[in-house]
PDB file of C-alpha atoms in Angstrom:
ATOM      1  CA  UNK A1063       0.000   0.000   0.000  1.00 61.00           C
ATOM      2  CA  UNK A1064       2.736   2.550   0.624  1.00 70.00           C
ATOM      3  CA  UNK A1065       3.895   2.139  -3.078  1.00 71.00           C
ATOM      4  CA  UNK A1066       0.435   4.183  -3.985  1.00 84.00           C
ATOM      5  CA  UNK A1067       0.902   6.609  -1.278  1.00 82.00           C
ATOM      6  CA  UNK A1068       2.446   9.342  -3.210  1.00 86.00           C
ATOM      7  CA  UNK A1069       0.798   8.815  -6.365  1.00 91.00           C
ATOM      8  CA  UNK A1070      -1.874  10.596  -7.643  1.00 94.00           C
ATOM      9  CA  UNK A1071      -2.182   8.768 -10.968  1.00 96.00           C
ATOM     10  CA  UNK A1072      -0.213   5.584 -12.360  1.00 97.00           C
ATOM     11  CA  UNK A1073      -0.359   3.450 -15.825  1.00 98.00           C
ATOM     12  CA  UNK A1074      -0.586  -0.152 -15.208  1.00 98.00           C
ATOM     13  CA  UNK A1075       1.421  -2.174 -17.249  1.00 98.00           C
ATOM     14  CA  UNK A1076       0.559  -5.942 -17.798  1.00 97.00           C
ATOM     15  CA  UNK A1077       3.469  -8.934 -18.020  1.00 95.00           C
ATOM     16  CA  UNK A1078       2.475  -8.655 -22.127  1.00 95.00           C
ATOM     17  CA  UNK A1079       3.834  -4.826 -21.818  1.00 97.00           C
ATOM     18  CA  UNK A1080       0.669  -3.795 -22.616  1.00 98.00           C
ATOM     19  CA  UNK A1081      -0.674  -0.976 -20.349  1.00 98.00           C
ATOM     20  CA  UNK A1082      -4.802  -1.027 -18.696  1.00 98.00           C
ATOM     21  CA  UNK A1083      -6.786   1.291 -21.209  1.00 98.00           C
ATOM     22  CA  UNK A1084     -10.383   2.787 -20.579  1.00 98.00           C
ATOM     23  CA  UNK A1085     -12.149   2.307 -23.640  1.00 98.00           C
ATOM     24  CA  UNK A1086     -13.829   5.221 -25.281  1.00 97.00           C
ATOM     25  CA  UNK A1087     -17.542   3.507 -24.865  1.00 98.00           C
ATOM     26  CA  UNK A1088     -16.946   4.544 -21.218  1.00 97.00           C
ATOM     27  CA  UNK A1089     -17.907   1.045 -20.306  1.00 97.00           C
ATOM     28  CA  UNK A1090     -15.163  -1.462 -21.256  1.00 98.00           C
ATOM     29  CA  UNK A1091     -11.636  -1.863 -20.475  1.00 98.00           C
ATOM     30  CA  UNK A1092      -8.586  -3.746 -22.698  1.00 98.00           C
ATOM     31  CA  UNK A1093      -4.642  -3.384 -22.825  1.00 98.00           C
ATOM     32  CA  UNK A1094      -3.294  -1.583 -25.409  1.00 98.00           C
ATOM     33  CA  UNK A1095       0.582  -0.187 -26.178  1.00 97.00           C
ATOM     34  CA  UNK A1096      -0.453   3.172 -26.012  1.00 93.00           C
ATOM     35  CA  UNK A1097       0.628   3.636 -22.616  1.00 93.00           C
ATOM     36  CA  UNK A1098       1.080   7.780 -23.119  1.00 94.00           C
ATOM     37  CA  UNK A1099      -2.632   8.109 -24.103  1.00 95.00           C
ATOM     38  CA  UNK A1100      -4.809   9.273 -21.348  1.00 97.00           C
ATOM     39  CA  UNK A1101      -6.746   6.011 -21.177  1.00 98.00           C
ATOM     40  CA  UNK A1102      -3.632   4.463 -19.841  1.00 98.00           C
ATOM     41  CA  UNK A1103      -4.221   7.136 -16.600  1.00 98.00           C
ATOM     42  CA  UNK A1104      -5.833   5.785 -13.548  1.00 98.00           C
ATOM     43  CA  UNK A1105      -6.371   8.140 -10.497  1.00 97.00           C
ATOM     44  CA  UNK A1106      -5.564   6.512  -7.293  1.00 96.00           C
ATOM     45  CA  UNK A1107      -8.180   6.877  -4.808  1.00 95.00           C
ATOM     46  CA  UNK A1108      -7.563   5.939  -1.444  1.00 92.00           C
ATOM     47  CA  UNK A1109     -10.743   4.081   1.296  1.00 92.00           C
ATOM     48  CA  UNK A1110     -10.595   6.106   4.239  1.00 87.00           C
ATOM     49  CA  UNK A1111     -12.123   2.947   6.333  1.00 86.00           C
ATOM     50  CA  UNK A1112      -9.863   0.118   4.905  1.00 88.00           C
ATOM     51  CA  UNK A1113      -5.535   0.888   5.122  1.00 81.00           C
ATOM     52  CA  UNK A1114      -5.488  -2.321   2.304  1.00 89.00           C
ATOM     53  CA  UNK A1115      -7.816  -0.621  -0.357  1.00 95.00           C
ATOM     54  CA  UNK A1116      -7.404   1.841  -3.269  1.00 96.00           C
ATOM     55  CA  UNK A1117     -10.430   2.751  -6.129  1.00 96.00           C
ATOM     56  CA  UNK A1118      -8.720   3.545  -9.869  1.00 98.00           C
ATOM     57  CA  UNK A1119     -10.602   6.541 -11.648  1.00 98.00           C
ATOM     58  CA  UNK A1120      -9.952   6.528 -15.685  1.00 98.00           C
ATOM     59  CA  UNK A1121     -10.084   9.315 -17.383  1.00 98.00           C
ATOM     60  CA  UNK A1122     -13.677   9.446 -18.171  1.00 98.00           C
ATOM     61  CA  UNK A1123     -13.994   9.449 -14.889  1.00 97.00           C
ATOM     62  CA  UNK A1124     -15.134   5.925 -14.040  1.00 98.00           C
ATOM     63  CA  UNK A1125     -13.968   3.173 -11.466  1.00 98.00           C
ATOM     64  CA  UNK A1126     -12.325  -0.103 -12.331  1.00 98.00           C
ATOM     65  CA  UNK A1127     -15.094  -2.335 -11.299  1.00 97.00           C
ATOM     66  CA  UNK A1128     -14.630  -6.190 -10.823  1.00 97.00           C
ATOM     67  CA  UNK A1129     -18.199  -7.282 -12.585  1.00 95.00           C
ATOM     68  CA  UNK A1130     -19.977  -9.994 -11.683  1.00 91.00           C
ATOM     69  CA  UNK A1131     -20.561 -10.829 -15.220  1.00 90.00           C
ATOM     70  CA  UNK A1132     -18.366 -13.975 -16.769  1.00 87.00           C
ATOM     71  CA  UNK A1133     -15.873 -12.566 -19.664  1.00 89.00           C
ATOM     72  CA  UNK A1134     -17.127 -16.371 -21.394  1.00 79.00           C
ATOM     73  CA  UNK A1135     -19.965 -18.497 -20.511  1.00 66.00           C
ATOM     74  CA  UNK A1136     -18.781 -21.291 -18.737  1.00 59.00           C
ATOM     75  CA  UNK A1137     -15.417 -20.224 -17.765  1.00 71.00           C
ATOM     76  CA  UNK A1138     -14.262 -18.909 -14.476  1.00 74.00           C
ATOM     77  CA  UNK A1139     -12.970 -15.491 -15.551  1.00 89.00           C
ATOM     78  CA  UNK A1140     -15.250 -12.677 -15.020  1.00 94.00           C
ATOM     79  CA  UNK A1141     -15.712  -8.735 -16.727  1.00 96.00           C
ATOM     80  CA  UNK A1142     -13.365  -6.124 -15.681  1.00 97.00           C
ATOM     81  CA  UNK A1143     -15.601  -2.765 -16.473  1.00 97.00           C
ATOM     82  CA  UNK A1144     -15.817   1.089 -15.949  1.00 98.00           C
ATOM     83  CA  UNK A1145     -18.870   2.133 -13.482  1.00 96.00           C
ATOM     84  CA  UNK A1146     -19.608   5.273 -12.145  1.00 92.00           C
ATOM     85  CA  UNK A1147     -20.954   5.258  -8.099  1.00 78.00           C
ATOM     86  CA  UNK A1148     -23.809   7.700  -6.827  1.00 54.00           C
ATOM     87  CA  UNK A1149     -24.279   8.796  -3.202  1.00 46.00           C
ATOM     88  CA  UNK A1150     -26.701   6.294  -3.051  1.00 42.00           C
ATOM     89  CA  UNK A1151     -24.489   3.328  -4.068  1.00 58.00           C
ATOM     90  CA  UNK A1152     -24.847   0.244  -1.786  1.00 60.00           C
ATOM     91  CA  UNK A1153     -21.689  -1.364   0.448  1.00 62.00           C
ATOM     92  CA  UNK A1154     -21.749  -4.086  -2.028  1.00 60.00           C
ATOM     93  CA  UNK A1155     -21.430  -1.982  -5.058  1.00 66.00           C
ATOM     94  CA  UNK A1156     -18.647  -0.250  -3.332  1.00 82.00           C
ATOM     95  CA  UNK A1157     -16.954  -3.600  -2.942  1.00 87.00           C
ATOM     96  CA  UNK A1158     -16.875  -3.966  -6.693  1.00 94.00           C
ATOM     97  CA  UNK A1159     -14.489  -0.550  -7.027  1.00 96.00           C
ATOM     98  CA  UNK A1160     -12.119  -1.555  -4.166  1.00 96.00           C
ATOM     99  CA  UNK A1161      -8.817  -3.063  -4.753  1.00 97.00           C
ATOM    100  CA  UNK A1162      -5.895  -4.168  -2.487  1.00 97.00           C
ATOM    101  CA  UNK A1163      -2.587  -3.934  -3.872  1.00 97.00           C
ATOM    102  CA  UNK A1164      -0.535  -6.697  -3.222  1.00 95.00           C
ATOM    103  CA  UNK A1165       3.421  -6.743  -4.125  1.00 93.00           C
ATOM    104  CA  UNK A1166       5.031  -8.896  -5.507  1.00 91.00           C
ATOM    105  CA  UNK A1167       8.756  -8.413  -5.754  1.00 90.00           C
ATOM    106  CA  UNK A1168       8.787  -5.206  -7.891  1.00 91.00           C
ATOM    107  CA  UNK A1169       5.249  -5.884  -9.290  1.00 95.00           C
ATOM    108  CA  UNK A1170       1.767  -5.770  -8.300  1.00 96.00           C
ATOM    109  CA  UNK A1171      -1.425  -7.792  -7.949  1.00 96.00           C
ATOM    110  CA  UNK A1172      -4.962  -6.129  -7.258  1.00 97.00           C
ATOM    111  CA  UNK A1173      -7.438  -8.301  -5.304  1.00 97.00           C
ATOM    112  CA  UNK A1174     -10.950  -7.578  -5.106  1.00 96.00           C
ATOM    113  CA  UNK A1175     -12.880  -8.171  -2.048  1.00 90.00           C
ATOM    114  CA  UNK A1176     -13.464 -12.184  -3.380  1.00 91.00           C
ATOM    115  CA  UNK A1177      -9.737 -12.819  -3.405  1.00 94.00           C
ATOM    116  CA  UNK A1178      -9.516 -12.566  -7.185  1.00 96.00           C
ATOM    117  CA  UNK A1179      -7.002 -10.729  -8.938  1.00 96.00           C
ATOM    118  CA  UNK A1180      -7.301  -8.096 -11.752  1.00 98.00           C
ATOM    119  CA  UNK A1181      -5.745 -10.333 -14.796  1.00 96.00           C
ATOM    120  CA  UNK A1182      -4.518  -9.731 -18.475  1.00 96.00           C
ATOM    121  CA  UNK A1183      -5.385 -11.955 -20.542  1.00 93.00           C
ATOM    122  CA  UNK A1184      -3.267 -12.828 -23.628  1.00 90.00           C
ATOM    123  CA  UNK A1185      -3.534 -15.426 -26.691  1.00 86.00           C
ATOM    124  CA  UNK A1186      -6.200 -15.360 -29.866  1.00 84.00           C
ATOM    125  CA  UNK A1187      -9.488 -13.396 -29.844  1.00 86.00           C
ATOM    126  CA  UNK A1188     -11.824 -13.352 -27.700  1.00 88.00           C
ATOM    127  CA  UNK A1189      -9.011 -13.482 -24.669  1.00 86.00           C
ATOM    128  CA  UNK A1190      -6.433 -11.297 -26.719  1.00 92.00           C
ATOM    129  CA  UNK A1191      -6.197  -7.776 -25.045  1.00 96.00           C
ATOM    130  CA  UNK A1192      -9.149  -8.380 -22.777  1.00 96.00           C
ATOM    131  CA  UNK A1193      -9.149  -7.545 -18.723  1.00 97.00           C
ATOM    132  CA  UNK A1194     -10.806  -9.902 -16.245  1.00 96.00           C
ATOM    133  CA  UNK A1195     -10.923 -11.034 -12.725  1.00 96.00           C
ATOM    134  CA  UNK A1196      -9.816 -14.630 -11.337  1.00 92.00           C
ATOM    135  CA  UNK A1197      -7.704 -17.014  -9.549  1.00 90.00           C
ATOM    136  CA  UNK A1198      -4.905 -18.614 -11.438  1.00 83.00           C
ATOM    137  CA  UNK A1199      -5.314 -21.848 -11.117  1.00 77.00           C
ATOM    138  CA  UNK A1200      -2.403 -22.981 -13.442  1.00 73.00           C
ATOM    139  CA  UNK A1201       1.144 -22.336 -12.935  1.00 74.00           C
ATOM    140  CA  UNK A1202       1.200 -21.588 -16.776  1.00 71.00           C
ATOM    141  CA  UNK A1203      -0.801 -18.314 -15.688  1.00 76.00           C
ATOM    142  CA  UNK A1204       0.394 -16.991 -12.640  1.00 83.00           C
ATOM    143  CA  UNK A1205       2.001 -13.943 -14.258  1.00 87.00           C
ATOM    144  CA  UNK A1206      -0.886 -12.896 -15.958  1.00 92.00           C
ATOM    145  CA  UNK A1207      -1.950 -11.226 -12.435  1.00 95.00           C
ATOM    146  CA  UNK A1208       1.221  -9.429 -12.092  1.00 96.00           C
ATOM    147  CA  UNK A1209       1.115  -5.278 -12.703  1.00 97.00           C
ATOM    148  CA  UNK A1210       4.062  -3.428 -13.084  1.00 96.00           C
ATOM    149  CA  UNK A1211       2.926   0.599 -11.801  1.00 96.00           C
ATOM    150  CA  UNK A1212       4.262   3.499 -13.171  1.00 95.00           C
ATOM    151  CA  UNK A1213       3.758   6.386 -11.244  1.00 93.00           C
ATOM    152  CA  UNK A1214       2.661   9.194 -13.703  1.00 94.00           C
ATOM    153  CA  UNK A1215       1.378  11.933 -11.207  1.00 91.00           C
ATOM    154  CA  UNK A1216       2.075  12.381  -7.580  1.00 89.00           C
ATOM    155  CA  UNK A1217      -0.073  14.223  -4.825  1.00 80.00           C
ATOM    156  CA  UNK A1218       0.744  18.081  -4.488  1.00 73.00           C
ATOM    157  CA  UNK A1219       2.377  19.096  -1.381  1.00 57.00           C
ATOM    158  CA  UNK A1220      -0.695  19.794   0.662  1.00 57.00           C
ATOM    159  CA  UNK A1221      -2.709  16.608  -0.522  1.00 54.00           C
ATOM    160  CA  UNK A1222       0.648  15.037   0.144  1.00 50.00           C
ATOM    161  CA  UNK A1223       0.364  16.319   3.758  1.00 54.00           C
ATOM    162  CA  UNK A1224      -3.111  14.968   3.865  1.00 54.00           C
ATOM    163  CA  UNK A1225      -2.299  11.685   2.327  1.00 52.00           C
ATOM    164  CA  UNK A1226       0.908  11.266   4.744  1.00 56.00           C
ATOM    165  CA  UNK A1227      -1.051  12.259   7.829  1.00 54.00           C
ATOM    166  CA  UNK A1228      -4.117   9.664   6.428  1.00 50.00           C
ATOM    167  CA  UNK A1229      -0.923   7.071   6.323  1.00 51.00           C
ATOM    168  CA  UNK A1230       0.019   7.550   9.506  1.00 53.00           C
ATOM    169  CA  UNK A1231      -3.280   7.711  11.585  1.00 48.00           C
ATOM    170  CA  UNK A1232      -3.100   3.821   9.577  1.00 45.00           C
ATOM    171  CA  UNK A1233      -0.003   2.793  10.714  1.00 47.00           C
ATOM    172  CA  UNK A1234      -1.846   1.058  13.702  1.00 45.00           C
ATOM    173  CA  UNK A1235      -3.559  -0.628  11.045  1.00 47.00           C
ATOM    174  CA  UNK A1236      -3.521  -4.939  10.886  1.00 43.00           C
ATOM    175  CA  UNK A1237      -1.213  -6.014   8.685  1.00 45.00           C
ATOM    176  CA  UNK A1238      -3.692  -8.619   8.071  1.00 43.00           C
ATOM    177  CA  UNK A1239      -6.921  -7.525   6.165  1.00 44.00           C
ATOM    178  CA  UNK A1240     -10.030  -9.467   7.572  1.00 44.00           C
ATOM    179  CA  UNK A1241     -12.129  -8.505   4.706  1.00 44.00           C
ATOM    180  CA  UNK A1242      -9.679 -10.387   2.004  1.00 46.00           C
ATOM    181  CA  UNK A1243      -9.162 -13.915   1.458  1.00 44.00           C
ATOM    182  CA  UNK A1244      -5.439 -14.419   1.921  1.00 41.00           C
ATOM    183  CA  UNK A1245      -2.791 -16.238  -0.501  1.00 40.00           C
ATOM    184  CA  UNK A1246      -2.159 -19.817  -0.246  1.00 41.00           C
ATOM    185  CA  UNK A1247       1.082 -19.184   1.891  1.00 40.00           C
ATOM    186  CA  UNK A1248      -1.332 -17.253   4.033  1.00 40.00           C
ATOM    187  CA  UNK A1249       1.340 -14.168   4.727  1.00 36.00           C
ATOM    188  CA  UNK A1250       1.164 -10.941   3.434  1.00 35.00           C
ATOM    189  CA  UNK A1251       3.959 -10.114   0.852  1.00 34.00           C
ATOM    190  CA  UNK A1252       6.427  -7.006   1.830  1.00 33.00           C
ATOM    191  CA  UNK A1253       5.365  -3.318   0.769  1.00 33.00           C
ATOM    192  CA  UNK A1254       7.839  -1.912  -2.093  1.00 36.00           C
ATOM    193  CA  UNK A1255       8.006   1.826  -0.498  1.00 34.00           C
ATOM    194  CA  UNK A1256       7.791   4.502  -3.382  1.00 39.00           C
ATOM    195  CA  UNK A1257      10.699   6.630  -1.204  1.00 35.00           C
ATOM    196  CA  UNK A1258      12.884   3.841  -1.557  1.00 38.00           C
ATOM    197  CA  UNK A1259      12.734   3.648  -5.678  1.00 41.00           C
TER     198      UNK A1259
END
């Protein structure tokens, strides 16, 4: 979690070197090269009552949502989308947007409240370029969950302040998040610290 606490917005690049694009439809999400255009930009939110969870804004100003809807009938994966949220949104729609980052040596997983992870897919169409949520089960496909961040924006001096003072009132935080299924080794991997890059 400290990786994202200096960033304002990041591009998140997929082990095909393809970067997380919003799609123009406002709805849909793919990888793409273009990792300069603004569709590669998420804004990093943080959840004031969780120290494990982040929301990613694209630029048409829409959350990364972990759908409940499968990418293929019959297969496990399911649709990564764009939603917007209302005031009114329920707890469980707000589950949807949240994400815990989860390091990984010098990359990145994203886990969603179920324990699955934000994944790229790769291969011939459908899967090529698409976005989904799931649990690797194969050892061919553990990658495919791993993000490499680049930090494209970083919080102003004041929201920096904020953000820094928000950090710290979490330091007495678990390191343990109740509300996530944990890994199969059951610890929590080390937090790659932004300061020390």
């Amino acid at each position: 979690m400290e990786f994202f606490n200096k960033a304002k917005a990041v591009r998140l690049r997929s082990h095909l070197g393809k970067y997380l694009v919003a799609n123009d439809d406002e709805e849909t999400v793919r990888q793409s090269r273009k990792g300069s255009s603004s569709e590669a930009r998420w804004t990093v939110e943080f959840v004031q009552d969780n120290c494990h969870l982040i929301r990613l804004k694209s630029c048409y100003n829409k959350y990364l949502t972990a759908s409940e809807e499968p990418f293929l009938s019959g297969l496990t994966g399911k649709k990564v989308v764009q939603t917007s949220t209302s005031a009114s949104s329920s707890e469980n729609s707000d589950r949807c947007i949240e994400w815990e980052p989860v390091t990984s040596g010098f990359e990145v997983k994203f886990r969603t409240r179920d324990g699955k992870f934000l994944r790229a897919n790769g291969g011939t169409p459908p899967w090529r370029n698409s976005i989904t949520h799931d649990v690797p089960h194969r050892t061919a496909t553990q990658d495919w969950v791993l993000w490499g961040v680049d930090i494209v924006d970083i919080l102003d001096f004041e929201s920096l302040s904020n953000c820094e003072s928000f950090a710290s009132s979490l330091s007495n935080c678990s390191s343990h998040s109740e509300d996530f299924a944990r890994s199969d080794s059951g610890s929590v991997p080390a937090v790659v610290s932004l300061s020390k890059m």
